[in-house]
Short mmCIF file of C-alpha atoms and ligand atoms in Angstrom, two decimals:
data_model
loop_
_atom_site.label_atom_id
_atom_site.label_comp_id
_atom_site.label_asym_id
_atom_site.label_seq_id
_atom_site.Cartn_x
_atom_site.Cartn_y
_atom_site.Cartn_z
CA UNK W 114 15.00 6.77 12.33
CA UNK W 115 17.90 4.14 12.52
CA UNK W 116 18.40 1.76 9.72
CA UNK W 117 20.18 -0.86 11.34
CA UNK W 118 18.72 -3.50 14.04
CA UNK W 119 20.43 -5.15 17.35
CA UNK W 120 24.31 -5.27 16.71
CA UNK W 121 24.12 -2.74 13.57
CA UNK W 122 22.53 -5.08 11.27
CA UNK W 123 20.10 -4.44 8.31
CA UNK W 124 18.05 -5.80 6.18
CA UNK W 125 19.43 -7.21 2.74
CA UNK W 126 15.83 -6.43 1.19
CA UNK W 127 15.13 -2.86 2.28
CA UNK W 128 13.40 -1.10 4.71
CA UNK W 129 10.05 0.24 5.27
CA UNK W 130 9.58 3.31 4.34
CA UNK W 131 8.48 4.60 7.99
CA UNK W 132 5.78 2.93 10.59
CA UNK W 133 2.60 3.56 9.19
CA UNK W 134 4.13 1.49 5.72
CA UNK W 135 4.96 -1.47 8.47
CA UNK W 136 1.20 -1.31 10.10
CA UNK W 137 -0.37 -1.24 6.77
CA UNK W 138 1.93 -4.39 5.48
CA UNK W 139 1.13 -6.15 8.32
CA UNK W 140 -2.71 -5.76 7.96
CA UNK W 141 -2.26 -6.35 4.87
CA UNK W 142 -0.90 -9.43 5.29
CA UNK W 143 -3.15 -10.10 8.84
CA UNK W 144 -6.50 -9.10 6.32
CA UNK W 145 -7.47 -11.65 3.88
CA UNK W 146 -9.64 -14.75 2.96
CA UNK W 147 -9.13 -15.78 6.87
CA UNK W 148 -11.76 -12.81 7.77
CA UNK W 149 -13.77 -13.02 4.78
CA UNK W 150 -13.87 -16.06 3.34
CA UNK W 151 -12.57 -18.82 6.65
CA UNK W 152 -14.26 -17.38 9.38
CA UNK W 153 -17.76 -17.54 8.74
CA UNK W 154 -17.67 -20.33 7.19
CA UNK W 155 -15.52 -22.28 10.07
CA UNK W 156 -17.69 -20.38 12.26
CA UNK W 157 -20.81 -22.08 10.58
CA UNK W 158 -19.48 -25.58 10.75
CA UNK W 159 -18.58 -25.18 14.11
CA UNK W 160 -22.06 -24.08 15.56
CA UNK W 161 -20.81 -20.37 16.30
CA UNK W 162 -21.48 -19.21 19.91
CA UNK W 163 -19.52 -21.27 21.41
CA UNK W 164 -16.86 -21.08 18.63
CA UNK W 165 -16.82 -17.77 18.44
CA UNK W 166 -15.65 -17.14 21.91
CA UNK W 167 -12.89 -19.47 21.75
CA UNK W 168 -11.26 -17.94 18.78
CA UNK W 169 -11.66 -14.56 20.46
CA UNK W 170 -9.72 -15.55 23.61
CA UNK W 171 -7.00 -17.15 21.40
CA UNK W 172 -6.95 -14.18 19.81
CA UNK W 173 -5.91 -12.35 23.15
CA UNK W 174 -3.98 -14.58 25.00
CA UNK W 175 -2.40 -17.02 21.96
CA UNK W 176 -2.22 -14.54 18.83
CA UNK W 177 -1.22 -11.18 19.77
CA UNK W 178 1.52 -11.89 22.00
CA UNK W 179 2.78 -14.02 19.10
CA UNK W 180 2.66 -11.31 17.14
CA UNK W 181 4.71 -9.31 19.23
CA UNK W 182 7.47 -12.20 19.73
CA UNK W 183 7.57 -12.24 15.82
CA UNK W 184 7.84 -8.97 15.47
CA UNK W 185 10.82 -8.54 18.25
CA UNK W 186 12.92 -11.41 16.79
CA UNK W 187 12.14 -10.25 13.50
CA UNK W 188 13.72 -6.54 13.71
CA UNK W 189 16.60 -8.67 16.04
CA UNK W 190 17.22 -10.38 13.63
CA UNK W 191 16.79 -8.78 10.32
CA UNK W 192 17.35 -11.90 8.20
CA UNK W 193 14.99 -14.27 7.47
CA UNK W 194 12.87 -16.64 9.35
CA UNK W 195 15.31 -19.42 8.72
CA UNK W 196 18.45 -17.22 9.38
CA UNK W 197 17.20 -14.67 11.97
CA UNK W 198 16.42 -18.17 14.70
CA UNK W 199 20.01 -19.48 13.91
CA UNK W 200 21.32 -16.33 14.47
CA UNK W 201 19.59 -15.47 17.83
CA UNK W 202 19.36 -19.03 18.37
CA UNK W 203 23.13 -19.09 18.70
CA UNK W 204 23.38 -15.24 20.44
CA UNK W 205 21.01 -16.33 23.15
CA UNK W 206 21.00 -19.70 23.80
CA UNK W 207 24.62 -21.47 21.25
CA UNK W 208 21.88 -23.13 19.82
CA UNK W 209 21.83 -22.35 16.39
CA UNK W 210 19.69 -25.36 15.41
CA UNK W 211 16.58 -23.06 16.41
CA UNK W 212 16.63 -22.49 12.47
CA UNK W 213 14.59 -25.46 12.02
CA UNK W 214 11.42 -23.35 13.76
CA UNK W 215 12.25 -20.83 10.62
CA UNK W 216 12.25 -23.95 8.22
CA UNK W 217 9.21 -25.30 9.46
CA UNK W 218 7.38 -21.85 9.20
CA UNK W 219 8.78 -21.98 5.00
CA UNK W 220 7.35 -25.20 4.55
CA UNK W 221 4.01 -24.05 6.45
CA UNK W 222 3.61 -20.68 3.69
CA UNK W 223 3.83 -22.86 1.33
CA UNK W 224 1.18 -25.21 2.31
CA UNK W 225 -1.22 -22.54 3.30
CA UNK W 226 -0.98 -20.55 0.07
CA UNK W 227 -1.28 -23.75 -1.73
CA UNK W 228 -4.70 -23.54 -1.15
CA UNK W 229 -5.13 -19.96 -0.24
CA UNK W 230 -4.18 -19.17 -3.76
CA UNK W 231 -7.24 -21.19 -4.98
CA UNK W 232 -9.98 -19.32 -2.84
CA UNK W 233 -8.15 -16.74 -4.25
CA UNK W 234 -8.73 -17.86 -7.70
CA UNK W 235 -12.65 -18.19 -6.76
CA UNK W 236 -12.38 -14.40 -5.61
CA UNK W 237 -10.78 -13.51 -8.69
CA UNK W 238 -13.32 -15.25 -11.04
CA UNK W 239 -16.57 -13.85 -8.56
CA UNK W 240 -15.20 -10.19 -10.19
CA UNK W 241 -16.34 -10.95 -13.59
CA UNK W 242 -19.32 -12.85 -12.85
CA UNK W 243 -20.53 -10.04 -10.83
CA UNK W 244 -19.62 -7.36 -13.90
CA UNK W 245 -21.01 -9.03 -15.93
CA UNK W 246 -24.61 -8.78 -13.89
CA UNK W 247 -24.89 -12.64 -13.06
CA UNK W 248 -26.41 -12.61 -9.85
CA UNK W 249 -29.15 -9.90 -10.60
CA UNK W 250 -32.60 -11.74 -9.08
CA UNK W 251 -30.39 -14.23 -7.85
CA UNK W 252 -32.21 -17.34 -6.07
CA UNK W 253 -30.90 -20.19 -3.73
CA UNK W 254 -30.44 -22.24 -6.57
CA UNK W 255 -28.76 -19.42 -9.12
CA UNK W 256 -26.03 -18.84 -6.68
CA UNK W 257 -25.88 -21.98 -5.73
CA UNK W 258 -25.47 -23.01 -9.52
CA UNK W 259 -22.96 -20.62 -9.99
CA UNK W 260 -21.20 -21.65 -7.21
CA UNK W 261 -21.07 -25.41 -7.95
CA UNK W 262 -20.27 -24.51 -11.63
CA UNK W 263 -16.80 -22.89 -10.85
CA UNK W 264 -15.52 -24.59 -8.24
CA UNK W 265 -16.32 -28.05 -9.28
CA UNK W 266 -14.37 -27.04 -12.64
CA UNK W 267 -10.30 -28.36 -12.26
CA UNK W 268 -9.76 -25.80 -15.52
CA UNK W 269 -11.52 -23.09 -14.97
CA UNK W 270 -10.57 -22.84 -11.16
CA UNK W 271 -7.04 -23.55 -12.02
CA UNK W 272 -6.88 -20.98 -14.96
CA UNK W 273 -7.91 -17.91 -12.36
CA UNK W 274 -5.87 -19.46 -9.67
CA UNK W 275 -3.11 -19.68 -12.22
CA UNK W 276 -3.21 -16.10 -12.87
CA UNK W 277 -3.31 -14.90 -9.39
CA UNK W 278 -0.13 -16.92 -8.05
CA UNK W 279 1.38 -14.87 -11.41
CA UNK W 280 0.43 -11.83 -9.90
CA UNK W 281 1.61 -13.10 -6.18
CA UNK W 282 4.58 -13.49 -7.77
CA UNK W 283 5.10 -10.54 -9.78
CA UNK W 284 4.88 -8.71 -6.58
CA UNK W 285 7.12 -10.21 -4.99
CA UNK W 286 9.67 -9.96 -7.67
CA UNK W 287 9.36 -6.38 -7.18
CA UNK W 288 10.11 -5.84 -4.06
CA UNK W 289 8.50 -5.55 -0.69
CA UNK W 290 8.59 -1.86 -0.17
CA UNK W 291 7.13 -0.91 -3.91
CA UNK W 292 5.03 -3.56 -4.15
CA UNK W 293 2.92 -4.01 -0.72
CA UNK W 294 2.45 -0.57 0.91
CA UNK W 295 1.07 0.97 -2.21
CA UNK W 296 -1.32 -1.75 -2.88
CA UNK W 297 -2.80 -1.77 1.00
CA UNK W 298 -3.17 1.96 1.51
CA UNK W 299 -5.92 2.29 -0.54
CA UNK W 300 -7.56 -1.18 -0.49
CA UNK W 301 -8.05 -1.21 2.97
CA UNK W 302 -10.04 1.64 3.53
CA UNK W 303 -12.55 0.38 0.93
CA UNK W 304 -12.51 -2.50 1.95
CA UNK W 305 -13.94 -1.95 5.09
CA UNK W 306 -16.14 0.93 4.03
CA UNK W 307 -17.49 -1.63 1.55
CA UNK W 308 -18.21 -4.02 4.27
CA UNK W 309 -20.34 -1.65 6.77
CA UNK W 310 -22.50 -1.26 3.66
CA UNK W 311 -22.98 -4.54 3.33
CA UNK W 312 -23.56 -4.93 6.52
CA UNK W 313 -26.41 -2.20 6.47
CA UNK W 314 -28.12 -4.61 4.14
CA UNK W 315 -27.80 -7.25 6.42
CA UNK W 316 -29.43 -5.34 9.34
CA UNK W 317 -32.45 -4.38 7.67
CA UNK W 318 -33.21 -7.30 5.15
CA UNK W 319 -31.04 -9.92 6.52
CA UNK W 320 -32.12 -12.17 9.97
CA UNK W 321 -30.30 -9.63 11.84
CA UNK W 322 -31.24 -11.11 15.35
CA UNK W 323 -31.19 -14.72 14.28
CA UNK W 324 -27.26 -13.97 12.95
CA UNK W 325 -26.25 -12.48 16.23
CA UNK W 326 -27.61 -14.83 18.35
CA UNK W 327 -25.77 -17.41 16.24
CA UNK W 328 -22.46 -15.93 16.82
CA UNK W 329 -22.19 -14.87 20.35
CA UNK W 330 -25.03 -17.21 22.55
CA UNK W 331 -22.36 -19.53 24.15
CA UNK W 332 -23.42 -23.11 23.58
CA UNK W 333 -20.44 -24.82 24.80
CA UNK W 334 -22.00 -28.08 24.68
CA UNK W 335 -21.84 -27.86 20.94
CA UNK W 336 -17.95 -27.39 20.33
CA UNK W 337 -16.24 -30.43 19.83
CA UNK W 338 -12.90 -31.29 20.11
CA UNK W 339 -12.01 -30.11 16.59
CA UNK W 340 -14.01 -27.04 16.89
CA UNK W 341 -11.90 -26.34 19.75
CA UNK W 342 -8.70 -26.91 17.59
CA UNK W 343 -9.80 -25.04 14.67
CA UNK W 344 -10.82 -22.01 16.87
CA UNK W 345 -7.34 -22.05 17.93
CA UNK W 346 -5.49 -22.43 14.12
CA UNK W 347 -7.57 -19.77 13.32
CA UNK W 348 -6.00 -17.60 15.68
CA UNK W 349 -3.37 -17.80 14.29
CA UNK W 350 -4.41 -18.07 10.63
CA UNK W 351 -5.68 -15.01 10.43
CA UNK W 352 -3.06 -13.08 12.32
CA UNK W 353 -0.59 -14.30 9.93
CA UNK W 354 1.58 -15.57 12.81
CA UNK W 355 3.28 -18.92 13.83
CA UNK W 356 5.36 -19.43 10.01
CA UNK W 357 7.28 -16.22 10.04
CA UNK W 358 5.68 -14.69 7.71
CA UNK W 359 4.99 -11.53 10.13
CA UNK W 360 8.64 -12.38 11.23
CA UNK W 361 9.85 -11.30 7.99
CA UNK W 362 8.13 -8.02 7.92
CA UNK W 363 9.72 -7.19 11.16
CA UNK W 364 13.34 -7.75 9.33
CA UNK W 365 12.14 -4.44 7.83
CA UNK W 366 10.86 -2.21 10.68
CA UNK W 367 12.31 0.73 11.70
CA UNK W 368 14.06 0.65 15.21
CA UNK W 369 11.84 3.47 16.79
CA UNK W 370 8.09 1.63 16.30
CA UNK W 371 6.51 0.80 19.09
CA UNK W 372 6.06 -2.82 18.50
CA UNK W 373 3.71 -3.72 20.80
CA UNK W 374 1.21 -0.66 19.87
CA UNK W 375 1.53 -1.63 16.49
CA UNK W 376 0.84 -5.08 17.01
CA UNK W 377 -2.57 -4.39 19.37
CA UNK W 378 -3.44 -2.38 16.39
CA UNK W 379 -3.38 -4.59 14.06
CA UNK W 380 -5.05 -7.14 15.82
CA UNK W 381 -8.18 -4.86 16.32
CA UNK W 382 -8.47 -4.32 12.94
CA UNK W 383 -8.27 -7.82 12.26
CA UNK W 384 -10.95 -8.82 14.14
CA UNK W 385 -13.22 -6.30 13.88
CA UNK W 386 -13.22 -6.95 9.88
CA UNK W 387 -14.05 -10.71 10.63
CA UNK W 388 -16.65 -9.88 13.10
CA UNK W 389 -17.98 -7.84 10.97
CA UNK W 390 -17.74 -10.42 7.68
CA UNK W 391 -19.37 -12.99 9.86
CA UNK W 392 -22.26 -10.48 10.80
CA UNK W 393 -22.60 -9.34 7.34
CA UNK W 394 -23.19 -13.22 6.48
CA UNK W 395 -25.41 -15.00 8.80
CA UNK W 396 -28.43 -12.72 8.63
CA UNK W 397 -28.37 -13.69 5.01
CA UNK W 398 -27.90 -17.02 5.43
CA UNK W 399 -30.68 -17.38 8.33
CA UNK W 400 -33.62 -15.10 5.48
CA UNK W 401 -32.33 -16.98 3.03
CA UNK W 402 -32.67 -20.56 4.86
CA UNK W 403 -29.12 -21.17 3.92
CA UNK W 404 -26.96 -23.84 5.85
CA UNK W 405 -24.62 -21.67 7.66
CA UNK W 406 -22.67 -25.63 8.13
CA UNK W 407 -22.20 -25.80 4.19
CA UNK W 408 -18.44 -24.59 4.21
CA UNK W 409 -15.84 -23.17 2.23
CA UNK W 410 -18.94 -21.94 -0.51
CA UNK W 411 -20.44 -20.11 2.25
CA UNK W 412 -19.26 -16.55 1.27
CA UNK W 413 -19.39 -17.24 -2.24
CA UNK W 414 -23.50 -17.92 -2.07
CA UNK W 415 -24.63 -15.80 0.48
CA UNK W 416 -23.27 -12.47 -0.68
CA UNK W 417 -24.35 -13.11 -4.03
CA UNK W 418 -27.97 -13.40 -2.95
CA UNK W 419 -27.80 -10.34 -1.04
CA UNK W 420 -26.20 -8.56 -4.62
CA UNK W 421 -29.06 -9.99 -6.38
CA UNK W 422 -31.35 -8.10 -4.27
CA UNK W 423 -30.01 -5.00 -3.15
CA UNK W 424 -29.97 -1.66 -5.56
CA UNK W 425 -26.91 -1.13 -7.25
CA UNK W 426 -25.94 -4.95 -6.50
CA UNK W 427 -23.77 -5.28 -9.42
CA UNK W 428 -21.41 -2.39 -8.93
CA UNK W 429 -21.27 -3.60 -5.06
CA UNK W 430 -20.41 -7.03 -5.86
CA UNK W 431 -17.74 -6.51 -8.44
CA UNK W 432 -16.20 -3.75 -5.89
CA UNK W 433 -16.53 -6.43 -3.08
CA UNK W 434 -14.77 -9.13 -4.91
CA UNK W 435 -12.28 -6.68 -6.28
CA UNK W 436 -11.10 -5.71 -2.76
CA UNK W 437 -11.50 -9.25 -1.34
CA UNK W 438 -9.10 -10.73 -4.07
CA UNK W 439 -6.64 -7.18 -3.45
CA UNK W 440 -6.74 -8.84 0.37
CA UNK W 441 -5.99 -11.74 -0.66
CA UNK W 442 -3.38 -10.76 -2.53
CA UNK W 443 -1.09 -8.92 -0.13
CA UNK W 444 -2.19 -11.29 1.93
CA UNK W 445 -0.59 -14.14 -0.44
CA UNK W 446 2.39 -11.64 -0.80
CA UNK W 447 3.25 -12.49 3.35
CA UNK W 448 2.95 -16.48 2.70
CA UNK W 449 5.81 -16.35 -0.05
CA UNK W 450 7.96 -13.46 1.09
CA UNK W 451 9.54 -15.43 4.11
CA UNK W 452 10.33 -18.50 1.59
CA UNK W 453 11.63 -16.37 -1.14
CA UNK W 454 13.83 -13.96 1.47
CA UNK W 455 15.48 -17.46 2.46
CA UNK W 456 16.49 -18.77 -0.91
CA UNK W 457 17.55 -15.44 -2.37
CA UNK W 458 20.01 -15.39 0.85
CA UNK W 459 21.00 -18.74 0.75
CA UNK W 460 21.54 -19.51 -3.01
CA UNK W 461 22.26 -15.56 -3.65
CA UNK W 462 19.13 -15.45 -6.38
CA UNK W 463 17.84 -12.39 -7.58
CA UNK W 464 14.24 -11.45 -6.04
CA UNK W 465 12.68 -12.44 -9.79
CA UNK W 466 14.32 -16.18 -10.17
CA UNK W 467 13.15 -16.36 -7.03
CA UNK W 468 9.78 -15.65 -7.02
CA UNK W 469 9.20 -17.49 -10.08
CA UNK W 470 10.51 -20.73 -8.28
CA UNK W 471 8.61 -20.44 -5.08
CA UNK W 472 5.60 -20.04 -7.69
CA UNK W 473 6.05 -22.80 -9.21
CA UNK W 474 6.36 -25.09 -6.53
CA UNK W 475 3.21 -23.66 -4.91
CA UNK W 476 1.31 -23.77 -8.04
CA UNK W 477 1.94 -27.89 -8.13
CA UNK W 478 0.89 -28.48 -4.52
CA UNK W 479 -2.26 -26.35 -5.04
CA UNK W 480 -3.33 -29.06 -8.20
CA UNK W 481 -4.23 -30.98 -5.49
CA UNK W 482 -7.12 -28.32 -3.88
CA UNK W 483 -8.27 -27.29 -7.30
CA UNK W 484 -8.80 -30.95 -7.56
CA UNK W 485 -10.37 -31.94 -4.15
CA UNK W 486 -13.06 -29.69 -5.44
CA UNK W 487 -13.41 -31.44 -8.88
CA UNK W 488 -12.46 -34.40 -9.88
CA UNK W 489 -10.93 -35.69 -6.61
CA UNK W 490 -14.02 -34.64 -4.05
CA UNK W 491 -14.62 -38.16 -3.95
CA UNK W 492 -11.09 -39.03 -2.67
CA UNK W 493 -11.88 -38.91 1.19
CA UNK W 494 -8.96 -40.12 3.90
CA UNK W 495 -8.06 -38.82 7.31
CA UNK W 496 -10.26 -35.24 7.48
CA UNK W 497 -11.66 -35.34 4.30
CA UNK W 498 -10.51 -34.24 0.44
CA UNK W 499 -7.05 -32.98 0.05
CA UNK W 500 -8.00 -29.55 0.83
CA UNK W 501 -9.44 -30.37 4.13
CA UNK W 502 -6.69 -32.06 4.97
CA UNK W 503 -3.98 -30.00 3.94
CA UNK W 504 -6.39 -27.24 5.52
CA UNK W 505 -5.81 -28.96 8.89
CA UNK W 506 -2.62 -29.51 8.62
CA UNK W 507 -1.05 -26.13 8.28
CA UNK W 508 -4.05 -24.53 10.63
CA UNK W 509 -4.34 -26.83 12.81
CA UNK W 510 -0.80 -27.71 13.63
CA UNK W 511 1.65 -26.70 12.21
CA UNK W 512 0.97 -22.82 12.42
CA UNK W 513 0.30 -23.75 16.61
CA UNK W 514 3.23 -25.68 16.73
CA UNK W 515 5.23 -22.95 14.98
CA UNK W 516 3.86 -20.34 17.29
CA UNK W 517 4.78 -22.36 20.04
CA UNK W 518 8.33 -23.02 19.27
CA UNK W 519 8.34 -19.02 18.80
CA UNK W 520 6.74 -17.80 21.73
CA UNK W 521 8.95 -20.77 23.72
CA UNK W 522 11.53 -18.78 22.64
CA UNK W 523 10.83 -15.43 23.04
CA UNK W 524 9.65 -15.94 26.64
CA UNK W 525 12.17 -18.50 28.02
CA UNK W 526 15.55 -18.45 25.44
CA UNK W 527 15.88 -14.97 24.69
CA UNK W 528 17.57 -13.13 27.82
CA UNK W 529 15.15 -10.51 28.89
CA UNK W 530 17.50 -7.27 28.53
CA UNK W 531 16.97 -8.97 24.67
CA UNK W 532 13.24 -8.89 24.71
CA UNK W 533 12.86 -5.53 26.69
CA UNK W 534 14.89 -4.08 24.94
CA UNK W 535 12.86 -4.54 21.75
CA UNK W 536 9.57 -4.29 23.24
CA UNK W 537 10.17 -1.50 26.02
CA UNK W 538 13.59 -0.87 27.22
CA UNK W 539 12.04 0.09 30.46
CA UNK W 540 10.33 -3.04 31.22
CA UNK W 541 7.30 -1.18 32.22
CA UNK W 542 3.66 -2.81 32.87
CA UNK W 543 2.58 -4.00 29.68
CA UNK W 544 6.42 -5.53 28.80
CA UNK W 545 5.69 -7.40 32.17
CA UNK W 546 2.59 -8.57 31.09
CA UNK W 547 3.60 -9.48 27.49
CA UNK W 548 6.49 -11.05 29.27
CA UNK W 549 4.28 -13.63 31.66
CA UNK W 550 1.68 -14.60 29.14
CA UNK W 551 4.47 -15.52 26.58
CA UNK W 552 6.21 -17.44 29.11
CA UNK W 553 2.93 -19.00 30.83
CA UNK W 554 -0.66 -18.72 29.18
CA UNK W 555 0.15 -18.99 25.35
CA UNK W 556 2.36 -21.90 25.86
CA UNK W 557 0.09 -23.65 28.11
CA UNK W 558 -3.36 -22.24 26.17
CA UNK W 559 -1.40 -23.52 22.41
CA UNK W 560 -0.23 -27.56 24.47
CA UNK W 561 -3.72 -27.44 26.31
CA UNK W 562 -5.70 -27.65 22.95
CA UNK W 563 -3.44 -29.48 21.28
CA UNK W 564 -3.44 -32.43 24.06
CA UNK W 565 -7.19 -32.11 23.90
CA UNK W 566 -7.54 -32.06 20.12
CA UNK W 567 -5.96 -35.45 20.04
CA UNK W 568 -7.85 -36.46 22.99
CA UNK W 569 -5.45 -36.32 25.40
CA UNK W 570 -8.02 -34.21 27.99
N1 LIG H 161 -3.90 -13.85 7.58
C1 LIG H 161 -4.28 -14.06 6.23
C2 LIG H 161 -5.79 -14.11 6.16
O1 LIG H 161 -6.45 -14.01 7.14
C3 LIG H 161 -3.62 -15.30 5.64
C4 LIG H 161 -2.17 -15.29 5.83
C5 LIG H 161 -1.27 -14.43 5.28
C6 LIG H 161 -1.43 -16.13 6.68
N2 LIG H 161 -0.03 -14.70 5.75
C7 LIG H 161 -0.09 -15.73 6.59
C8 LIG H 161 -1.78 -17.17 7.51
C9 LIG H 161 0.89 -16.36 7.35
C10 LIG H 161 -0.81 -17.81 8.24
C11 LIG H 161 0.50 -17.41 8.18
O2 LIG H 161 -6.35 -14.26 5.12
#
């Protein structure tokens, strides 16, 4: 294994210890609230079916081969976001003002874990309510309660959310290798062992038929114009990609991984785990005669009812939550890595200072989602609260627009010997393939929902 990247460079921040560290980061990262927490509930508002088939073929032809781009330019690079596009920015093209796709994607992590963080917080505080046995016999209007009781509380929701950014941060401060690949080796696994259990449930007390029919029956007629957009942000959301944030991890990869492999990889997992979330959740909701439309609680009711009902319910739930908010967390760890990696480089901070800033300024923005919830989910403008608007925001633009400017210049600016020579040196069938969608579908898949979002087509 080689420790240095194109041009014998290396990482200031380390190296991963070997591939399978770099696969299980990225998941890590990739596996979060988006397939938990986002997608069913985005899923429910936008009618599934329809919905649901969208975000799959973004998925395909939008997300992974943005994954691989960031990836490539990443371990080219080995700097980051910000100062890996100026540098290949100016190697490939004199243009070194490509940096500003890099700023962009700094500005984007922070939005997005601005809220994330939050959800996070509701994860967090769903541990201890389910030790301490508070869904047992749950009802509609228990969980519901419960629900209601947390989130529409600015203090209590900002005390747990509080305490998670700490830990987001503490990570960081650490260090990627220590910190990430120890905490996703084991929490994955569970995870999703936890999940097929759940999803048992689901199949045999849950509206199993009802849930699936939901999900996959394509009703186009029923996916509007921001459907269509959101389908697409999601892509993207919950592939980490299109702010650099799977850039940075790249910075770290060992020369010899095959990136595209890896990437295809990851993006399986990723979707089967939301697939799976999203089956796991609308049975319940459809016995229950839940609204599947009634959105961002959605997870945080219906899996409580099923915990109320199920044997051993209150071990399952605290596990559950446990391992959602570990998700979340290494998933929070990719939104502030590719900020803090910038300002460590530029200002020459150490990793703690660091941290500890980027923190901070996160934690202020978020006031403003704790509170959209609370005491400002009256103040409507635009899409809605704060929240949904900040939600759209990052999702819905910026992370496309990022992904554009990256796959723009990945397929057309970098010099192919530069591309293939990350990807496959041999240029062989899949490198061509990678190679024409980045150039042709994603760009025109990413400007073709975008001109239609804003009603353009
Ligand atoms: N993908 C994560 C999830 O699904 C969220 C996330 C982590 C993210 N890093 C990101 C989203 C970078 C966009 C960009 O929960």
């Amino acid at each position: 294994m080689t420790e240095t990247g194109a041009g014998g460079r290396t990482s200031l921040h380390g190296q991963w210890s070997g591939r399978l560290a770099f696969i299980l980061a990225v998941t890590g990262s990739a596996v979060g609230l988006g397939n938990i927490w986002r997608f069913p509930y985005i899923a429910g508002e936008n009618g599934g079916g329809a919905f649901v088939i969208v975000y799959l073929v973004c998925i395909v032809i939008v997300g992974l081969p943005i994954m691989m781009a960031e990836v490539l330019i990443g371990r080219r690079g080995r700097r980051n976001p910000v100062a890996t596009m100026r540098l290949l920015g100016d190697e490939e093209a004199g243009a070194g003002n490509w940096k500003v796709v890099g700023a962009l994607g700094v500005g984007t992590g922070f939005l997005i874990l601005s809220f994330y963080s939050v959800i996070a917080g509701w994860a967090l505080a769903y541990v201890f309510e389910s030790a301490s046995n508070a869904f047992a016999g749950a009802t509609r209007e228990t969980v519901e309660q419960t629900f209601n009781a947390l989130a529409s509380n600015p203090l209590r929701t900002g005390l747990w959310h509080t305490i998670f950014l700490a830990a987001t941060a503490f990570v960081i401060a650490r260090g990627v290798e220590r910190g990430i690949e120890r905490a996703v080796r084991l929490m994955m696994p569970a995870l999703v062992l936890l999940l097929l259990v759940l999803l048992g449930y689901s199949a045999v007390e849950g509206n199993f038929a009802q849930g699936l029919r939901f999900m996959f029956e394509p009703r186009f007629d029923e996916l509007t114009r921001d459907g269509l957009m959101e389908a697409l942000g999601h892509a993207f959301f919950t592939l980490s990609v299109g702010m650099g944030a799977v850039m940075a991890y790249g910075a770290y990869l060992p020369r010899d991984t095959s990136i595209m492999k890896m990437s295809v990889a990851v993006v399986a997992a990723d979707t089967a785990i939301a697939l799976i979330a999203a089956l796991v959740v609308f049975p319940i909701v459809f016995a229950n005669g839940l609204d599947p439309d009634q959105g961002p609680g959605l997870v945080f009711v219906s899996l409580p009812l099923a915990f109320g009902q199920m044997p051993g319910g209150t071990v399952i739930a605290t596990l559950l939550f446990l391992l959602l908010t570990f998700a979340a967390w290494t998933s929070a760890i990719s939104l502030m890595e590719p900020a803090t990696a910038w300002i460590i480089e530029k200002f020459r901070l150490g990793r703690a200072p660091a941290a500890i800033i980027m923190a901070g300024i996160t934690w202020l923005i978020s006031l403003l989602t704790v509170l959209s919830f609370s005491t400002l989910s009256g103040v409507t403008f635009l899409r809605g609260t704060f929240f949904d608007n900040i939600d759209f925001l990052s999702n819905s633009i910026l992370l496309p627009a990022g992904g554009l400017a990256i796959v723009i210049f990945a397929g057309w600016i970098m010099a192919r010997e530069s591309t293939s020579g990350e990807l496959d040196p041999d240029a062989g069938t899949a490198y061509r393939i990678w190679r024409f969608t980045a150039r042709y579908l994603t760009p025109l898949a990413i400007v073709a929902v975008l001109l239609r979002g804003v009603g353009v087509i």
